[in-house]
XYZ file of C-alpha atoms in Angstrom:
324
model
C 5.324 31.454 -0.399
C 5.757 31.324 3.540
C 6.500 28.166 5.466
C 3.127 27.110 6.301
C 1.358 27.723 3.266
C 4.079 25.762 1.400
C 3.995 23.016 3.989
C 0.112 22.741 3.255
C 0.631 22.800 -0.550
C 3.291 19.905 -0.451
C 1.009 18.003 2.079
C -2.178 18.343 -0.418
C -0.043 17.364 -3.153
C 1.259 14.518 -1.275
C -2.062 13.092 -0.130
C -3.301 13.553 -4.138
C -0.664 11.798 -5.207
C -1.512 8.843 -2.372
C -5.398 8.955 -3.848
C -3.808 7.939 -7.500
C -1.733 5.087 -5.905
C -4.676 3.965 -4.575
C -6.355 3.912 -7.394
C -3.486 1.964 -8.619
C -3.655 -0.552 -5.604
C -7.371 -1.401 -6.636
C -6.377 -1.703 -10.651
C -4.173 -4.419 -9.010
C -6.386 -5.906 -7.590
C -8.710 -6.533 -10.190
C -5.695 -7.768 -12.754
C -4.329 -10.090 -10.249
C -7.720 -11.425 -9.238
C -8.474 -12.114 -12.772
C -4.792 -13.820 -13.322
C -5.472 -16.057 -10.232
C -8.593 -16.934 -11.648
C -7.779 -17.649 -15.487
C -4.685 -19.781 -14.200
C -6.516 -21.381 -11.988
C -3.482 -21.050 -9.132
C -3.062 -17.995 -7.088
C 0.477 -18.854 -5.958
C 1.658 -18.772 -9.505
C -0.557 -15.791 -10.454
C 1.026 -13.537 -7.232
C 4.687 -14.744 -8.388
C 4.352 -13.925 -11.959
C 2.753 -10.395 -10.611
C 5.516 -9.347 -8.289
C 8.391 -10.988 -10.345
C 7.352 -8.733 -13.628
C 7.336 -5.652 -11.131
C 11.003 -6.770 -10.247
C 12.227 -6.697 -13.733
C 10.912 -3.229 -14.367
C 12.761 -2.209 -11.202
C 15.959 -3.721 -12.155
C 15.646 -1.844 -15.603
C 15.068 1.153 -14.014
C 17.679 0.796 -11.467
C 20.516 -0.318 -14.043
C 19.987 3.065 -16.101
C 19.992 5.262 -12.957
C 23.387 5.737 -11.508
C 21.908 7.506 -8.516
C 20.009 4.488 -7.548
C 23.055 2.130 -8.139
C 24.972 4.554 -5.749
C 21.944 3.730 -3.360
C 22.351 0.132 -3.964
C 25.958 0.271 -2.958
C 25.257 2.267 0.121
C 22.453 -0.018 1.651
C 25.245 -2.759 3.073
C 27.385 -0.081 4.751
C 23.777 1.764 6.378
C 22.959 -1.409 7.644
C 25.931 -2.007 9.034
C 26.075 1.499 10.668
C 22.746 0.805 12.203
C 21.094 3.661 10.473
C 18.924 1.445 8.810
C 17.931 -1.845 10.962
C 18.321 -5.422 8.377
C 14.364 -5.872 9.230
C 13.606 -2.332 7.641
C 14.424 -4.416 4.156
C 11.724 -6.683 4.369
C 8.902 -4.314 3.729
C 8.622 -6.596 0.205
C 6.836 -9.780 2.345
C 3.453 -7.045 3.185
C 3.676 -6.348 -0.630
C 3.818 -10.196 -1.375
C 1.468 -11.094 0.926
C -1.244 -8.481 -0.575
C -0.671 -9.967 -3.795
C -0.906 -13.329 -2.828
C -4.182 -12.438 -1.237
C -5.468 -10.746 -4.226
C -4.592 -13.640 -6.531
C -6.408 -16.004 -3.971
C -9.317 -14.064 -2.944
C -9.734 -10.930 -4.909
C -11.467 -12.920 -7.511
C -13.999 -14.437 -5.513
C -14.711 -11.119 -3.391
C -14.836 -9.048 -5.884
C -12.418 -5.629 -6.151
C -14.545 -3.493 -3.642
C -14.947 -5.813 -1.023
C -11.440 -6.756 -1.140
C -10.248 -3.629 -0.950
C -12.948 -2.342 2.095
C -11.159 -5.535 4.014
C -7.871 -4.431 3.846
C -8.994 -0.964 5.189
C -9.257 -2.266 8.124
C -5.698 -3.459 8.947
C -4.246 -0.569 6.914
C -5.899 2.133 9.186
C -5.089 1.092 12.215
C -1.711 0.007 11.445
C -1.512 3.041 10.584
C -2.803 5.159 13.744
C -0.137 2.852 15.659
C 2.863 3.494 13.409
C 2.373 7.061 13.640
C 1.917 7.021 17.502
C 4.762 5.014 17.910
C 7.461 6.469 15.758
C 7.752 2.874 14.528
C 11.177 2.292 12.237
C 12.559 5.348 13.195
C 9.437 7.491 11.529
C 8.094 11.155 12.296
C 5.651 10.471 15.366
C 2.073 12.006 14.570
C 0.109 12.262 18.176
C -3.386 10.659 18.108
C -5.317 14.099 17.587
C -9.140 14.211 17.660
C -9.012 15.101 13.941
C -6.878 11.545 13.283
C -9.536 9.833 15.509
C -12.465 11.067 13.670
C -10.904 10.121 10.451
C -9.922 6.536 11.466
C -13.627 6.198 12.975
C -15.171 7.697 9.867
C -13.132 4.938 7.920
C -13.795 2.242 9.489
C -17.445 2.772 9.591
C -16.655 3.055 5.631
C -15.767 -0.710 5.954
C -18.611 -1.493 7.953
C -21.130 0.147 5.467
C -19.240 -1.134 2.598
C -19.102 -5.053 3.483
C -21.616 -5.652 6.050
C -24.400 -6.376 3.664
C -22.578 -9.429 1.917
C -21.177 -10.485 5.207
C -21.950 -14.211 5.862
C -23.766 -14.287 2.221
C -21.969 -14.312 -1.207
C -18.664 -13.344 0.992
C -17.600 -15.915 3.176
C -16.100 -14.625 6.470
C -12.860 -16.794 6.530
C -12.139 -15.233 2.682
C -11.967 -11.698 4.804
C -8.928 -12.785 6.534
C -6.217 -12.699 3.901
C -7.318 -8.903 3.029
C -7.850 -8.378 6.642
C -3.964 -9.333 7.336
C -2.826 -7.801 4.244
C -3.806 -4.817 5.170
C -1.960 -4.659 8.404
C 1.082 -5.913 6.276
C 0.556 -2.649 3.732
C 0.539 -0.336 6.758
C 4.207 -2.077 8.018
C 5.540 -2.016 4.335
C 4.823 1.650 3.746
C 6.846 2.690 6.835
C 9.954 0.721 6.638
C 10.338 1.351 2.546
C 9.944 5.057 3.510
C 12.629 4.563 6.200
C 14.676 2.982 3.107
C 13.747 5.980 0.936
C 15.319 8.140 2.876
C 18.135 6.328 4.191
C 19.292 6.085 0.337
C 17.456 9.173 -0.955
C 16.662 7.036 -3.765
C 12.495 5.862 -4.079
C 14.062 3.735 -6.877
C 16.439 1.766 -4.770
C 14.002 1.606 -2.054
C 11.207 0.018 -4.429
C 13.390 -2.499 -5.655
C 14.750 -3.543 -2.422
C 10.870 -4.069 -1.759
C 10.334 -6.437 -4.773
C 13.835 -8.133 -4.492
C 12.388 -9.492 -1.086
C 8.735 -10.022 -2.068
C 9.873 -11.655 -5.351
C 12.261 -14.366 -3.168
C 9.303 -14.934 -0.558
C 6.771 -15.622 -3.217
C 9.287 -17.793 -5.121
C 9.759 -19.971 -2.087
C 6.338 -20.623 -1.228
C 4.894 -21.011 -4.987
C 7.820 -23.725 -5.411
C 6.492 -25.517 -2.531
C 2.998 -25.290 -3.970
C 3.906 -26.343 -7.368
C 5.685 -29.310 -6.007
C 2.638 -30.195 -4.011
C -0.212 -29.391 -6.847
C 2.112 -29.782 -10.189
C 2.336 -26.797 -12.640
C -1.136 -24.881 -14.043
C -2.021 -26.379 -17.419
C -1.392 -22.640 -19.649
C -0.971 -19.148 -19.283
C -3.275 -16.333 -20.354
C -2.723 -14.897 -23.787
C -4.471 -11.417 -22.888
C -1.031 -9.035 -22.144
C -3.224 -6.577 -19.724
C -3.467 -9.597 -17.148
C 0.706 -9.344 -16.560
C 0.317 -5.447 -15.743
C -0.096 -6.067 -11.991
C 3.850 -6.001 -11.517
C 4.275 -2.937 -13.272
C 1.365 -1.041 -11.546
C 2.529 -2.373 -7.992
C 5.831 -0.507 -8.852
C 4.463 2.722 -9.629
C 1.896 2.520 -6.310
C 4.941 1.564 -4.306
C 7.622 4.218 -5.314
C 5.085 6.849 -4.879
C 4.129 5.638 -0.932
C 7.596 5.463 -0.468
C 7.975 9.141 -1.653
C 4.860 10.881 0.146
C 4.918 8.307 3.624
C 7.610 10.915 5.003
C 5.572 13.847 3.939
C 1.949 13.057 5.577
C 2.750 9.933 8.069
C 1.307 6.451 7.938
C -1.872 6.886 8.841
C -3.011 9.534 6.279
C -1.111 7.757 3.872
C -2.980 4.659 4.620
C -6.560 7.055 4.292
C -5.423 8.522 1.152
C -4.381 5.233 -0.139
C -7.903 3.640 0.965
C -9.733 6.513 -0.920
C -8.419 5.778 -3.742
C -9.015 2.092 -3.334
C -12.588 2.729 -2.820
C -13.043 4.936 -5.540
C -11.364 2.748 -7.982
C -13.016 -0.540 -6.746
C -16.274 1.063 -7.399
C -15.487 1.951 -10.712
C -13.735 -1.180 -11.761
C -16.954 -2.832 -10.077
C -19.333 -1.301 -12.363
C -17.156 -1.312 -15.280
C -15.140 -4.433 -15.328
C -16.809 -6.421 -12.720
C -15.512 -9.613 -10.718
C -16.640 -11.499 -8.347
C -19.478 -10.464 -6.007
C -20.992 -7.537 -7.634
C -21.004 -3.830 -6.064
C -23.851 -2.102 -4.282
C -25.101 1.032 -3.255
C -23.239 0.514 0.109
C -19.504 0.650 -1.900
C -20.292 4.189 -2.791
C -21.933 5.566 0.573
C -18.779 3.735 2.087
C -16.323 5.802 -0.023
C -17.792 8.987 0.481
C -17.721 8.260 4.050
C -13.722 7.703 3.648
C -13.381 10.737 1.717
C -14.825 12.990 4.610
C -11.880 10.971 6.921
C -9.223 11.732 4.551
C -9.984 14.931 4.945
C -10.703 15.170 8.534
C -7.349 13.221 8.981
C -5.290 15.128 7.325
C -6.174 18.577 8.784
C -3.259 19.673 10.905
C -3.703 20.305 14.051
C -3.047 23.666 16.145
C -0.016 22.264 18.029
C 1.294 21.550 14.662
C 0.668 24.712 12.989
C 2.283 26.706 15.696
C 5.656 24.323 15.624
C 5.557 25.331 12.222
C 5.404 28.969 12.592
C 7.888 29.034 15.436
C 10.301 27.112 13.338
C 9.650 30.022 10.340
C 10.451 32.638 12.593
C 13.811 31.090 13.518
């Protein structure tokens, strides 16, 4: 297989894997949203979700010699300047997303919460790819990317507009919108850590260590003020949010280097909208889904396909490199 067809195949595989990760994000929205409702405390629910994911990753790191070696390499990498200290803080974006899930996903419903994060993800992805933020590969703002982004933003409007001001309070959309911005930054810096350490397990574990620490501090302050929740749910499914998060973040840290932050965000969005539509139909929570969500998912699919098309200049560069 020549270089360009191989490149296109790897790009397609990376996009598909990221769509699967997006399905995981929607599932996590649903699980953590209900956990927050059942406990009656979104802060505690977020901490439970994130810390359970951390436990899984610590076990995986302990049994992986490569992951342990990667952890030992992080300090020298920061000392040498290959990694900036702030590149290790991607977990803050994930922590904020999980906190938003636990606080308002049960109110908004999976579909509306999902599309509210899309605007932030898409805008941040476009900016990060254009600027090469965190040392990532720059991707020029081509017509394909602009059209794909506009289609995705249109999908957000179509999906959420019918409910704004009605069953959906505008203020409740602020958390998922900000979380979407954080998810874009999280993907960029986690991908940079993965490249530097050559270990997706190590990069994902660092993400969860930072996020769990942040949530522990915030939740501790919250509990001092409001007190402990009365009880915890017995349904084991409600404790799967952390495991789901560990899986989709690991996928992102691998695929972001191949497809860039914008296309990664668009693929995540497609998976999230499709997953949200299915979950709101078979296991509804919060505001019920409508036909507009299905239309939004279709627009997002078109946007992803358009934004993922390599530009002509890039194709010529690949062909030129193959001939050297």
